[in-house]
Amino acid sequence: MFKHFYLVCGMFQKFQEKWKVGPVQLFIILLTFAVGGTLTGMIGRRIMNLIPVDGIVWVIIYIIVMTLIWPLMVILVSIPMGQFVFFRNYLGRIAARFTGKQKNQPLPSAEKASRVNLAIFASGTGTNARKIIEHFTNHPSIKVGLVVSNKPAAGVLDVAKDFGVPTFLIEKEEFFRGHSYIPLFREIGIDFIILAGFLWKIPPALVAAYPSRMINIHPALLPKYGGKGMYGKFVHEAVIAAGEKESGITIHYVDEQYDHGATIFQATCPVEDGDTPETLAEKIHSLEHAHFPQVIEEAILSQLVKNH
Ligand code: GRF
């Protein structure tokens, strides 16, 4: 009796570690599996009653029907259970195993004692990432070793491919509730992280793993027009609505708050009558492209000098 109890507890423990969830979430996940499975059985049987076959053909069709319905039911049940993200990732992993398509290719391992290795994090088109990669191509002491994105369709992934820079897609679950990919970044020797239009907040553990080695660019003159929800056109709309005569860019170290760490560099541009969020965005982009790569280089080199 006790032996069985311990076996079950051990099994639950293993699931919690494997899926990186707490006991309550594990309970909800198992409940979702149970309800999803029951619905699959009920609906599957009804469908089979409508199909006039028997024998081995019946068995084959039954297996196909169940295989198709099960993921659908589990995903549907996961929505009211609040576990949609978990099950989307879970089914994604199963699908990847079956199709042999892993989302991410193996990454190169750390080159010891070579150039400072940057990872660029971006969620968008990647015009800044392009400028940074171009700037550090053939640089004697700094290189871009990785482009990280949270969006499979982000243009920045194509930019990276153009330059032969490895790319890596991150998942929300692991990023926010797992190890934030810190072991992986360490393993492949990432020294600095550059945020160039990355829209997820950086988890505290990752910020702590890169103290003064994570740099962000913000399209306004911080501390104004920063913080949650202040990105892209929302920033420029707010600047224009406030009647500002000047806007610009801020390049800063990253801390645990949105757009808050120590400022490294600012540059300004005028906000003229008739400027729209789009025209202001163009001016800001020009400033970013002109300064960001250079400022990253100077910040890194000054740290190298200090550390020697
Ligand atoms: C830039 O405006 C940057 O300031 C902000 O996100 C934007 C990224 O643009 N953090 P792009 O994808 O590099 O063109």
PDB file of C-alpha atoms and ligand atoms in Angstrom:
ATOM      1  CA  MET A   1       0.000   0.000   0.000  1.00  0.00           C
ATOM      2  CA  PHE A   2       2.700   2.493   1.114  1.00  0.00           C
ATOM      3  CA  LYS A   3       4.982   1.246  -1.640  1.00  0.00           C
ATOM      4  CA  HIS A   4       2.379   2.188  -4.260  1.00  0.00           C
ATOM      5  CA  PHE A   5       1.841   5.559  -2.607  1.00  0.00           C
ATOM      6  CA  TYR A   6       5.577   6.356  -2.840  1.00  0.00           C
ATOM      7  CA  LEU A   7       5.732   5.142  -6.426  1.00  0.00           C
ATOM      8  CA  VAL A   8       2.887   7.483  -7.435  1.00  0.00           C
ATOM      9  CA  CYS A   9       4.476  10.411  -5.524  1.00  0.00           C
ATOM     10  CA  GLY A  10       7.789   9.757  -7.294  1.00  0.00           C
ATOM     11  CA  MET A  11       6.027   9.715 -10.641  1.00  0.00           C
ATOM     12  CA  PHE A  12       4.318  13.053  -9.901  1.00  0.00           C
ATOM     13  CA  GLN A  13       7.678  14.474  -8.843  1.00  0.00           C
ATOM     14  CA  LYS A  14       9.237  13.366 -12.143  1.00  0.00           C
ATOM     15  CA  PHE A  15       6.448  14.988 -14.159  1.00  0.00           C
ATOM     16  CA  GLN A  16       6.875  18.240 -12.228  1.00  0.00           C
ATOM     17  CA  GLU A  17      10.601  18.286 -12.984  1.00  0.00           C
ATOM     18  CA  LYS A  18      10.162  17.291 -16.616  1.00  0.00           C
ATOM     19  CA  TRP A  19       7.468  19.860 -17.359  1.00  0.00           C
ATOM     20  CA  LYS A  20       8.840  22.471 -14.921  1.00  0.00           C
ATOM     21  CA  VAL A  21       5.484  22.977 -13.205  1.00  0.00           C
ATOM     22  CA  GLY A  22       4.314  23.127  -9.596  1.00  0.00           C
ATOM     23  CA  PRO A  23       1.956  20.611  -7.942  1.00  0.00           C
ATOM     24  CA  VAL A  24      -1.198  22.658  -8.597  1.00  0.00           C
ATOM     25  CA  GLN A  25      -0.433  23.112 -12.280  1.00  0.00           C
ATOM     26  CA  LEU A  26       0.453  19.416 -12.567  1.00  0.00           C
ATOM     27  CA  PHE A  27      -2.951  18.534 -11.085  1.00  0.00           C
ATOM     28  CA  ILE A  28      -4.741  20.776 -13.626  1.00  0.00           C
ATOM     29  CA  ILE A  29      -2.668  19.328 -16.478  1.00  0.00           C
ATOM     30  CA  LEU A  30      -3.535  15.751 -15.476  1.00  0.00           C
ATOM     31  CA  LEU A  31      -7.192  16.723 -15.143  1.00  0.00           C
ATOM     32  CA  THR A  32      -7.041  18.221 -18.636  1.00  0.00           C
ATOM     33  CA  PHE A  33      -5.574  14.969 -19.975  1.00  0.00           C
ATOM     34  CA  ALA A  34      -8.354  13.001 -18.239  1.00  0.00           C
ATOM     35  CA  VAL A  35     -11.233  15.180 -19.460  1.00  0.00           C
ATOM     36  CA  GLY A  36      -9.717  15.466 -22.957  1.00  0.00           C
ATOM     37  CA  GLY A  37      -9.247  11.671 -23.095  1.00  0.00           C
ATOM     38  CA  THR A  38     -12.822  10.985 -21.966  1.00  0.00           C
ATOM     39  CA  LEU A  39     -14.249  13.365 -24.554  1.00  0.00           C
ATOM     40  CA  THR A  40     -12.055  11.762 -27.234  1.00  0.00           C
ATOM     41  CA  GLY A  41     -13.462   8.328 -26.317  1.00  0.00           C
ATOM     42  CA  MET A  42     -17.077   9.523 -26.355  1.00  0.00           C
ATOM     43  CA  ILE A  43     -16.869  11.478 -29.609  1.00  0.00           C
ATOM     44  CA  GLY A  44     -14.668   8.841 -31.263  1.00  0.00           C
ATOM     45  CA  ARG A  45     -17.259   6.120 -30.551  1.00  0.00           C
ATOM     46  CA  ARG A  46     -20.080   8.252 -31.995  1.00  0.00           C
ATOM     47  CA  ILE A  47     -18.103   8.881 -35.161  1.00  0.00           C
ATOM     48  CA  MET A  48     -17.303   5.166 -35.488  1.00  0.00           C
ATOM     49  CA  ASN A  49     -21.029   4.323 -35.233  1.00  0.00           C
ATOM     50  CA  LEU A  50     -21.552   6.368 -38.390  1.00  0.00           C
ATOM     51  CA  ILE A  51     -18.887   4.463 -40.346  1.00  0.00           C
ATOM     52  CA  PRO A  52     -20.221   1.189 -41.778  1.00  0.00           C
ATOM     53  CA  VAL A  53     -17.069  -0.976 -41.604  1.00  0.00           C
ATOM     54  CA  ASP A  54     -15.809  -3.724 -39.359  1.00  0.00           C
ATOM     55  CA  GLY A  55     -12.827  -5.991 -38.744  1.00  0.00           C
ATOM     56  CA  ILE A  56      -9.315  -4.682 -39.273  1.00  0.00           C
ATOM     57  CA  VAL A  57     -10.536  -1.690 -41.319  1.00  0.00           C
ATOM     58  CA  TRP A  58     -12.649  -0.601 -38.320  1.00  0.00           C
ATOM     59  CA  VAL A  59      -9.593  -0.833 -36.051  1.00  0.00           C
ATOM     60  CA  ILE A  60      -7.430   1.189 -38.453  1.00  0.00           C
ATOM     61  CA  ILE A  61     -10.063   3.912 -38.894  1.00  0.00           C
ATOM     62  CA  TYR A  62     -10.667   3.936 -35.129  1.00  0.00           C
ATOM     63  CA  ILE A  63      -6.967   4.565 -34.461  1.00  0.00           C
ATOM     64  CA  ILE A  64      -6.834   7.342 -37.072  1.00  0.00           C
ATOM     65  CA  VAL A  65      -9.994   9.010 -35.716  1.00  0.00           C
ATOM     66  CA  MET A  66      -8.712   8.880 -32.121  1.00  0.00           C
ATOM     67  CA  THR A  67      -5.293  10.225 -33.147  1.00  0.00           C
ATOM     68  CA  LEU A  68      -6.931  13.170 -34.864  1.00  0.00           C
ATOM     69  CA  ILE A  69      -9.507  13.948 -32.183  1.00  0.00           C
ATOM     70  CA  TRP A  70      -7.297  13.599 -29.107  1.00  0.00           C
ATOM     71  CA  PRO A  71      -5.060  16.667 -29.648  1.00  0.00           C
ATOM     72  CA  LEU A  72      -8.118  18.712 -30.583  1.00  0.00           C
ATOM     73  CA  MET A  73     -10.000  17.718 -27.431  1.00  0.00           C
ATOM     74  CA  VAL A  74      -7.011  18.253 -25.165  1.00  0.00           C
ATOM     75  CA  ILE A  75      -6.360  21.705 -26.619  1.00  0.00           C
ATOM     76  CA  LEU A  76     -10.058  22.640 -26.315  1.00  0.00           C
ATOM     77  CA  VAL A  77     -10.231  21.512 -22.686  1.00  0.00           C
ATOM     78  CA  SER A  78      -6.930  23.263 -21.900  1.00  0.00           C
ATOM     79  CA  ILE A  79      -8.438  26.679 -22.699  1.00  0.00           C
ATOM     80  CA  PRO A  80     -10.967  26.860 -19.799  1.00  0.00           C
ATOM     81  CA  MET A  81      -8.374  25.099 -17.612  1.00  0.00           C
ATOM     82  CA  GLY A  82      -5.913  27.956 -18.285  1.00  0.00           C
ATOM     83  CA  GLN A  83      -3.325  25.534 -19.703  1.00  0.00           C
ATOM     84  CA  PHE A  84      -3.448  26.412 -23.387  1.00  0.00           C
ATOM     85  CA  VAL A  85       0.227  27.475 -23.563  1.00  0.00           C
ATOM     86  CA  PHE A  86       1.417  24.300 -21.879  1.00  0.00           C
ATOM     87  CA  PHE A  87      -0.590  22.033 -24.196  1.00  0.00           C
ATOM     88  CA  ARG A  88       0.278  24.002 -27.329  1.00  0.00           C
ATOM     89  CA  ASN A  89       3.969  23.511 -26.523  1.00  0.00           C
ATOM     90  CA  TYR A  90       3.422  19.907 -25.445  1.00  0.00           C
ATOM     91  CA  LEU A  91       1.626  18.939 -28.674  1.00  0.00           C
ATOM     92  CA  GLY A  92       4.169  20.947 -30.668  1.00  0.00           C
ATOM     93  CA  ARG A  93       6.953  18.853 -29.165  1.00  0.00           C
ATOM     94  CA  ILE A  94       5.110  15.607 -29.974  1.00  0.00           C
ATOM     95  CA  ALA A  95       4.512  16.765 -33.554  1.00  0.00           C
ATOM     96  CA  ALA A  96       8.181  17.731 -33.912  1.00  0.00           C
ATOM     97  CA  ARG A  97       9.204  14.276 -32.694  1.00  0.00           C
ATOM     98  CA  PHE A  98       6.953  12.567 -35.238  1.00  0.00           C
ATOM     99  CA  THR A  99       7.889  14.749 -38.198  1.00  0.00           C
ATOM    100  CA  GLY A 100      11.538  14.799 -37.202  1.00  0.00           C
ATOM    101  CA  LYS A 101      11.403  18.609 -37.455  1.00  0.00           C
ATOM    102  CA  GLN A 102      13.101  20.129 -34.452  1.00  0.00           C
ATOM    103  CA  LYS A 103      12.476  23.874 -34.260  1.00  0.00           C
ATOM    104  CA  ASN A 104      16.062  24.735 -33.509  1.00  0.00           C
ATOM    105  CA  GLN A 105      19.195  23.421 -35.148  1.00  0.00           C
ATOM    106  CA  PRO A 106      22.121  22.393 -32.935  1.00  0.00           C
ATOM    107  CA  LEU A 107      24.105  25.495 -32.000  1.00  0.00           C
ATOM    108  CA  PRO A 108      27.870  25.848 -32.229  1.00  0.00           C
ATOM    109  CA  SER A 109      29.735  25.286 -28.976  1.00  0.00           C
ATOM    110  CA  ALA A 110      31.830  27.980 -27.305  1.00  0.00           C
ATOM    111  CA  GLU A 111      35.015  29.075 -29.036  1.00  0.00           C
ATOM    112  CA  LYS A 112      37.369  29.459 -26.143  1.00  0.00           C
ATOM    113  CA  ALA A 113      39.505  32.601 -25.797  1.00  0.00           C
ATOM    114  CA  SER A 114      38.294  34.039 -29.044  1.00  0.00           C
ATOM    115  CA  ARG A 115      36.109  37.079 -29.823  1.00  0.00           C
ATOM    116  CA  VAL A 116      33.472  38.481 -27.475  1.00  0.00           C
ATOM    117  CA  ASN A 117      30.324  36.676 -28.472  1.00  0.00           C
ATOM    118  CA  LEU A 118      27.049  38.618 -28.798  1.00  0.00           C
ATOM    119  CA  ALA A 119      23.507  37.297 -28.931  1.00  0.00           C
ATOM    120  CA  ILE A 120      20.979  39.665 -30.468  1.00  0.00           C
ATOM    121  CA  PHE A 121      17.416  39.268 -29.167  1.00  0.00           C
ATOM    122  CA  ALA A 122      14.742  40.649 -31.500  1.00  0.00           C
ATOM    123  CA  SER A 123      11.060  40.141 -32.276  1.00  0.00           C
ATOM    124  CA  GLY A 124      10.652  42.290 -35.393  1.00  0.00           C
ATOM    125  CA  THR A 125      12.044  43.050 -38.812  1.00  0.00           C
ATOM    126  CA  GLY A 126      15.596  43.314 -37.556  1.00  0.00           C
ATOM    127  CA  THR A 127      16.904  46.428 -39.295  1.00  0.00           C
ATOM    128  CA  ASN A 128      19.010  47.176 -36.204  1.00  0.00           C
ATOM    129  CA  ALA A 129      20.168  43.573 -36.029  1.00  0.00           C
ATOM    130  CA  ARG A 130      21.319  43.863 -39.657  1.00  0.00           C
ATOM    131  CA  LYS A 131      23.374  46.981 -38.892  1.00  0.00           C
ATOM    132  CA  ILE A 132      24.917  45.329 -35.832  1.00  0.00           C
ATOM    133  CA  ILE A 133      25.811  42.137 -37.690  1.00  0.00           C
ATOM    134  CA  GLU A 134      27.286  44.156 -40.570  1.00  0.00           C
ATOM    135  CA  HIS A 135      29.292  46.265 -38.142  1.00  0.00           C
ATOM    136  CA  PHE A 136      30.855  43.277 -36.401  1.00  0.00           C
ATOM    137  CA  THR A 137      31.504  41.160 -39.477  1.00  0.00           C
ATOM    138  CA  ASN A 138      35.308  40.819 -39.569  1.00  0.00           C
ATOM    139  CA  HIS A 139      35.662  42.736 -36.293  1.00  0.00           C
ATOM    140  CA  PRO A 140      38.886  41.665 -34.570  1.00  0.00           C
ATOM    141  CA  SER A 141      37.464  41.210 -31.070  1.00  0.00           C
ATOM    142  CA  ILE A 142      33.638  41.080 -31.224  1.00  0.00           C
ATOM    143  CA  LYS A 143      31.258  38.891 -33.200  1.00  0.00           C
ATOM    144  CA  VAL A 144      27.532  38.189 -33.384  1.00  0.00           C
ATOM    145  CA  GLY A 145      27.244  34.490 -32.588  1.00  0.00           C
ATOM    146  CA  LEU A 146      23.503  34.097 -32.260  1.00  0.00           C
ATOM    147  CA  VAL A 147      20.175  35.719 -33.083  1.00  0.00           C
ATOM    148  CA  VAL A 148      17.382  34.856 -30.675  1.00  0.00           C
ATOM    149  CA  SER A 149      13.701  35.449 -31.339  1.00  0.00           C
ATOM    150  CA  ASN A 150      10.363  34.617 -29.773  1.00  0.00           C
ATOM    151  CA  LYS A 151       8.548  34.832 -33.124  1.00  0.00           C
ATOM    152  CA  PRO A 152       8.987  32.106 -35.738  1.00  0.00           C
ATOM    153  CA  ALA A 153       8.018  34.546 -38.532  1.00  0.00           C
ATOM    154  CA  ALA A 154      10.188  37.477 -37.381  1.00  0.00           C
ATOM    155  CA  GLY A 155      12.120  39.122 -40.219  1.00  0.00           C
ATOM    156  CA  VAL A 156      15.215  39.200 -38.025  1.00  0.00           C
ATOM    157  CA  LEU A 157      15.576  35.434 -38.528  1.00  0.00           C
ATOM    158  CA  ASP A 158      15.964  35.986 -42.282  1.00  0.00           C
ATOM    159  CA  VAL A 159      18.488  38.743 -41.621  1.00  0.00           C
ATOM    160  CA  ALA A 160      20.522  36.304 -39.518  1.00  0.00           C
ATOM    161  CA  LYS A 161      20.330  33.668 -42.242  1.00  0.00           C
ATOM    162  CA  ASP A 162      21.575  36.207 -44.834  1.00  0.00           C
ATOM    163  CA  PHE A 163      24.736  36.540 -42.780  1.00  0.00           C
ATOM    164  CA  GLY A 164      25.024  32.880 -41.765  1.00  0.00           C
ATOM    165  CA  VAL A 165      24.440  33.709 -38.088  1.00  0.00           C
ATOM    166  CA  PRO A 166      22.811  30.822 -36.153  1.00  0.00           C
ATOM    167  CA  THR A 167      19.271  31.500 -34.957  1.00  0.00           C
ATOM    168  CA  PHE A 168      17.398  30.246 -31.948  1.00  0.00           C
ATOM    169  CA  LEU A 169      13.650  30.334 -31.215  1.00  0.00           C
ATOM    170  CA  ILE A 170      12.692  30.566 -27.589  1.00  0.00           C
ATOM    171  CA  GLU A 171       9.498  29.351 -25.949  1.00  0.00           C
ATOM    172  CA  LYS A 172       7.521  31.317 -23.386  1.00  0.00           C
ATOM    173  CA  GLU A 173       7.215  28.457 -20.914  1.00  0.00           C
ATOM    174  CA  GLU A 174      10.968  27.825 -20.679  1.00  0.00           C
ATOM    175  CA  PHE A 175      11.868  31.517 -20.867  1.00  0.00           C
ATOM    176  CA  PHE A 176       9.617  32.676 -18.021  1.00  0.00           C
ATOM    177  CA  ARG A 177       9.064  29.579 -15.934  1.00  0.00           C
ATOM    178  CA  GLY A 178      12.095  27.454 -16.740  1.00  0.00           C
ATOM    179  CA  HIS A 179      15.796  28.309 -16.767  1.00  0.00           C
ATOM    180  CA  SER A 180      15.440  31.177 -19.268  1.00  0.00           C
ATOM    181  CA  TYR A 181      17.954  29.351 -21.508  1.00  0.00           C
ATOM    182  CA  ILE A 182      20.810  30.491 -19.251  1.00  0.00           C
ATOM    183  CA  PRO A 183      22.580  27.073 -19.338  1.00  0.00           C
ATOM    184  CA  LEU A 184      22.384  27.084 -23.147  1.00  0.00           C
ATOM    185  CA  PHE A 185      23.727  30.629 -23.499  1.00  0.00           C
ATOM    186  CA  ARG A 186      26.567  29.717 -21.144  1.00  0.00           C
ATOM    187  CA  GLU A 187      27.304  26.517 -22.998  1.00  0.00           C
ATOM    188  CA  ILE A 188      27.631  28.264 -26.354  1.00  0.00           C
ATOM    189  CA  GLY A 189      29.642  31.078 -24.784  1.00  0.00           C
ATOM    190  CA  ILE A 190      27.356  34.112 -25.110  1.00  0.00           C
ATOM    191  CA  ASP A 191      29.162  37.033 -23.416  1.00  0.00           C
ATOM    192  CA  PHE A 192      26.763  39.922 -24.104  1.00  0.00           C
ATOM    193  CA  ILE A 193      23.068  40.136 -24.944  1.00  0.00           C
ATOM    194  CA  ILE A 194      21.815  42.935 -27.190  1.00  0.00           C
ATOM    195  CA  LEU A 195      18.097  43.669 -27.220  1.00  0.00           C
ATOM    196  CA  ALA A 196      17.146  45.154 -30.578  1.00  0.00           C
ATOM    197  CA  GLY A 197      13.373  45.324 -30.599  1.00  0.00           C
ATOM    198  CA  PHE A 198      12.760  42.358 -28.309  1.00  0.00           C
ATOM    199  CA  LEU A 199       9.254  42.579 -26.899  1.00  0.00           C
ATOM    200  CA  TRP A 200       9.276  40.147 -23.966  1.00  0.00           C
ATOM    201  CA  LYS A 201      10.383  41.345 -20.553  1.00  0.00           C
ATOM    202  CA  ILE A 202      13.693  39.772 -19.570  1.00  0.00           C
ATOM    203  CA  PRO A 203      13.283  37.417 -16.573  1.00  0.00           C
ATOM    204  CA  PRO A 204      15.259  38.493 -13.463  1.00  0.00           C
ATOM    205  CA  ALA A 205      17.451  35.364 -13.567  1.00  0.00           C
ATOM    206  CA  LEU A 206      18.653  36.198 -17.076  1.00  0.00           C
ATOM    207  CA  VAL A 207      19.293  39.842 -16.124  1.00  0.00           C
ATOM    208  CA  ALA A 208      21.319  38.601 -13.141  1.00  0.00           C
ATOM    209  CA  ALA A 209      23.287  36.218 -15.377  1.00  0.00           C
ATOM    210  CA  TYR A 210      24.417  39.157 -17.569  1.00  0.00           C
ATOM    211  CA  PRO A 211      25.121  42.044 -15.171  1.00  0.00           C
ATOM    212  CA  SER A 212      26.058  45.146 -17.216  1.00  0.00           C
ATOM    213  CA  ARG A 213      26.336  42.778 -20.154  1.00  0.00           C
ATOM    214  CA  MET A 214      22.848  43.234 -21.539  1.00  0.00           C
ATOM    215  CA  ILE A 215      22.124  46.334 -23.635  1.00  0.00           C
ATOM    216  CA  ASN A 216      18.780  47.620 -24.931  1.00  0.00           C
ATOM    217  CA  ILE A 217      17.793  50.336 -27.361  1.00  0.00           C
ATOM    218  CA  HIS A 218      14.635  52.350 -26.770  1.00  0.00           C
ATOM    219  CA  PRO A 219      13.114  54.668 -29.393  1.00  0.00           C
ATOM    220  CA  ALA A 220      12.616  57.693 -27.087  1.00  0.00           C
ATOM    221  CA  LEU A 221      14.483  59.806 -24.587  1.00  0.00           C
ATOM    222  CA  LEU A 222      14.158  57.816 -21.370  1.00  0.00           C
ATOM    223  CA  PRO A 223      13.039  58.149 -18.634  1.00  0.00           C
ATOM    224  CA  LYS A 224      10.125  59.617 -20.590  1.00  0.00           C
ATOM    225  CA  TYR A 225       7.987  57.364 -22.765  1.00  0.00           C
ATOM    226  CA  GLY A 226       9.313  54.068 -21.437  1.00  0.00           C
ATOM    227  CA  GLY A 227       7.810  51.153 -19.549  1.00  0.00           C
ATOM    228  CA  LYS A 228       5.257  48.463 -20.246  1.00  0.00           C
ATOM    229  CA  GLY A 229       3.308  48.972 -23.459  1.00  0.00           C
ATOM    230  CA  MET A 230       5.695  51.682 -24.674  1.00  0.00           C
ATOM    231  CA  TYR A 231       7.101  50.174 -27.841  1.00  0.00           C
ATOM    232  CA  GLY A 232       7.003  50.831 -31.581  1.00  0.00           C
ATOM    233  CA  LYS A 233       4.382  53.288 -32.765  1.00  0.00           C
ATOM    234  CA  PHE A 234       2.900  53.659 -29.259  1.00  0.00           C
ATOM    235  CA  VAL A 235       6.034  55.530 -28.209  1.00  0.00           C
ATOM    236  CA  HIS A 236       5.930  57.910 -31.175  1.00  0.00           C
ATOM    237  CA  GLU A 237       2.178  58.485 -30.801  1.00  0.00           C
ATOM    238  CA  ALA A 238       2.668  59.414 -27.140  1.00  0.00           C
ATOM    239  CA  VAL A 239       5.579  61.751 -27.954  1.00  0.00           C
ATOM    240  CA  ILE A 240       3.562  63.576 -30.625  1.00  0.00           C
ATOM    241  CA  ALA A 241       0.384  63.700 -28.490  1.00  0.00           C
ATOM    242  CA  ALA A 242       2.380  65.318 -25.663  1.00  0.00           C
ATOM    243  CA  GLY A 243       3.557  68.057 -28.044  1.00  0.00           C
ATOM    244  CA  GLU A 244       7.249  67.273 -27.519  1.00  0.00           C
ATOM    245  CA  LYS A 245       9.639  69.303 -29.673  1.00  0.00           C
ATOM    246  CA  GLU A 246      12.344  66.674 -29.416  1.00  0.00           C
ATOM    247  CA  SER A 247      12.588  62.878 -29.338  1.00  0.00           C
ATOM    248  CA  GLY A 248      15.443  60.475 -29.805  1.00  0.00           C
ATOM    249  CA  ILE A 249      16.995  57.186 -28.773  1.00  0.00           C
ATOM    250  CA  THR A 250      18.299  55.787 -25.517  1.00  0.00           C
ATOM    251  CA  ILE A 251      20.811  52.958 -25.332  1.00  0.00           C
ATOM    252  CA  HIS A 252      21.006  51.561 -21.837  1.00  0.00           C
ATOM    253  CA  TYR A 253      21.982  48.586 -19.708  1.00  0.00           C
ATOM    254  CA  VAL A 254      19.101  46.308 -18.798  1.00  0.00           C
ATOM    255  CA  ASP A 255      17.875  45.821 -15.263  1.00  0.00           C
ATOM    256  CA  GLU A 256      14.794  44.134 -13.867  1.00  0.00           C
ATOM    257  CA  GLN A 257      12.440  46.973 -14.819  1.00  0.00           C
ATOM    258  CA  TYR A 258      11.253  47.874 -18.303  1.00  0.00           C
ATOM    259  CA  ASP A 259      13.451  50.556 -19.955  1.00  0.00           C
ATOM    260  CA  HIS A 260      15.114  51.461 -16.690  1.00  0.00           C
ATOM    261  CA  GLY A 261      18.831  50.494 -16.435  1.00  0.00           C
ATOM    262  CA  ALA A 262      21.769  52.922 -16.569  1.00  0.00           C
ATOM    263  CA  THR A 263      21.897  55.057 -19.705  1.00  0.00           C
ATOM    264  CA  ILE A 264      24.929  54.560 -21.946  1.00  0.00           C
ATOM    265  CA  PHE A 265      24.023  56.949 -24.756  1.00  0.00           C
ATOM    266  CA  GLN A 266      21.283  59.248 -26.022  1.00  0.00           C
ATOM    267  CA  ALA A 267      20.853  61.074 -29.328  1.00  0.00           C
ATOM    268  CA  THR A 268      18.064  63.458 -30.261  1.00  0.00           C
ATOM    269  CA  CYS A 269      16.055  64.512 -33.286  1.00  0.00           C
ATOM    270  CA  PRO A 270      13.487  67.287 -33.689  1.00  0.00           C
ATOM    271  CA  VAL A 271       9.760  66.572 -33.660  1.00  0.00           C
ATOM    272  CA  GLU A 272       8.381  68.950 -36.270  1.00  0.00           C
ATOM    273  CA  ASP A 273       4.859  70.196 -36.928  1.00  0.00           C
ATOM    274  CA  GLY A 274       3.216  67.698 -39.222  1.00  0.00           C
ATOM    275  CA  ASP A 275       5.307  64.768 -38.010  1.00  0.00           C
ATOM    276  CA  THR A 276       3.282  61.556 -37.779  1.00  0.00           C
ATOM    277  CA  PRO A 277       4.210  58.437 -35.792  1.00  0.00           C
ATOM    278  CA  GLU A 278       5.485  57.022 -39.094  1.00  0.00           C
ATOM    279  CA  THR A 279       7.727  59.968 -40.022  1.00  0.00           C
ATOM    280  CA  LEU A 280       9.045  60.160 -36.474  1.00  0.00           C
ATOM    281  CA  ALA A 281       9.723  56.409 -36.538  1.00  0.00           C
ATOM    282  CA  GLU A 282      11.835  56.925 -39.667  1.00  0.00           C
ATOM    283  CA  LYS A 283      13.938  59.615 -37.987  1.00  0.00           C
ATOM    284  CA  ILE A 284      14.394  57.418 -34.935  1.00  0.00           C
ATOM    285  CA  HIS A 285      15.387  54.419 -37.026  1.00  0.00           C
ATOM    286  CA  SER A 286      18.059  56.510 -38.786  1.00  0.00           C
ATOM    287  CA  LEU A 287      19.462  57.540 -35.406  1.00  0.00           C
ATOM    288  CA  GLU A 288      19.439  53.927 -34.210  1.00  0.00           C
ATOM    289  CA  HIS A 289      21.212  52.637 -37.291  1.00  0.00           C
ATOM    290  CA  ALA A 290      23.808  55.397 -37.105  1.00  0.00           C
ATOM    291  CA  HIS A 291      24.671  54.900 -33.433  1.00  0.00           C
ATOM    292  CA  PHE A 292      23.660  51.534 -31.993  1.00  0.00           C
ATOM    293  CA  PRO A 293      26.475  49.323 -33.399  1.00  0.00           C
ATOM    294  CA  GLN A 294      29.135  51.893 -32.503  1.00  0.00           C
ATOM    295  CA  VAL A 295      27.792  52.364 -28.964  1.00  0.00           C
ATOM    296  CA  ILE A 296      27.691  48.590 -28.396  1.00  0.00           C
ATOM    297  CA  GLU A 297      31.294  48.336 -29.567  1.00  0.00           C
ATOM    298  CA  GLU A 298      32.470  51.137 -27.285  1.00  0.00           C
ATOM    299  CA  ALA A 299      30.597  49.760 -24.252  1.00  0.00           C
ATOM    300  CA  ILE A 300      32.077  46.296 -24.724  1.00  0.00           C
ATOM    301  CA  LEU A 301      35.599  47.497 -25.424  1.00  0.00           C
ATOM    302  CA  SER A 302      35.562  49.782 -22.386  1.00  0.00           C
ATOM    303  CA  GLN A 303      34.544  46.820 -20.223  1.00  0.00           C
ATOM    304  CA  LEU A 304      37.336  44.696 -21.721  1.00  0.00           C
ATOM    305  CA  VAL A 305      39.847  47.427 -20.910  1.00  0.00           C
ATOM    306  CA  LYS A 306      38.530  47.706 -17.320  1.00  0.00           C
ATOM    307  CA  ASN A 307      38.783  43.950 -16.811  1.00  0.00           C
ATOM    308  CA  HIS A 308      42.400  43.720 -17.894  1.00  0.00           C
TER     309      HIS A 308
HETATM  310  C1  GRF B   1      13.603  49.861 -32.715  1.00  0.00           C
HETATM  311  O1  GRF B   1      12.942  51.044 -32.971  1.00  0.00           O
HETATM  312  C2  GRF B   1      14.077  49.812 -31.282  1.00  0.00           C
HETATM  313  O2  GRF B   1      14.273  51.050 -30.726  1.00  0.00           O
HETATM  314  C3  GRF B   1      12.934  49.141 -30.595  1.00  0.00           C
HETATM  315  O3  GRF B   1      12.437  48.200 -31.509  1.00  0.00           O
HETATM  316  C4  GRF B   1      12.689  48.664 -32.820  1.00  0.00           C
HETATM  317  C5  GRF B   1      13.275  47.530 -33.620  1.00  0.00           C
HETATM  318  O4  GRF B   1      13.326  47.845 -34.973  1.00  0.00           O
HETATM  319  N1  GRF B   1      13.353  48.602 -29.321  1.00  0.00           N
HETATM  320  P1  GRF B   1      14.020  46.886 -36.014  1.00  0.00           P
HETATM  321  O5  GRF B   1      13.312  45.540 -35.947  1.00  0.00           O
HETATM  322  O6  GRF B   1      15.454  46.773 -35.649  1.00  0.00           O
HETATM  323  O7  GRF B   1      13.814  47.571 -37.313  1.00  0.00           O
END
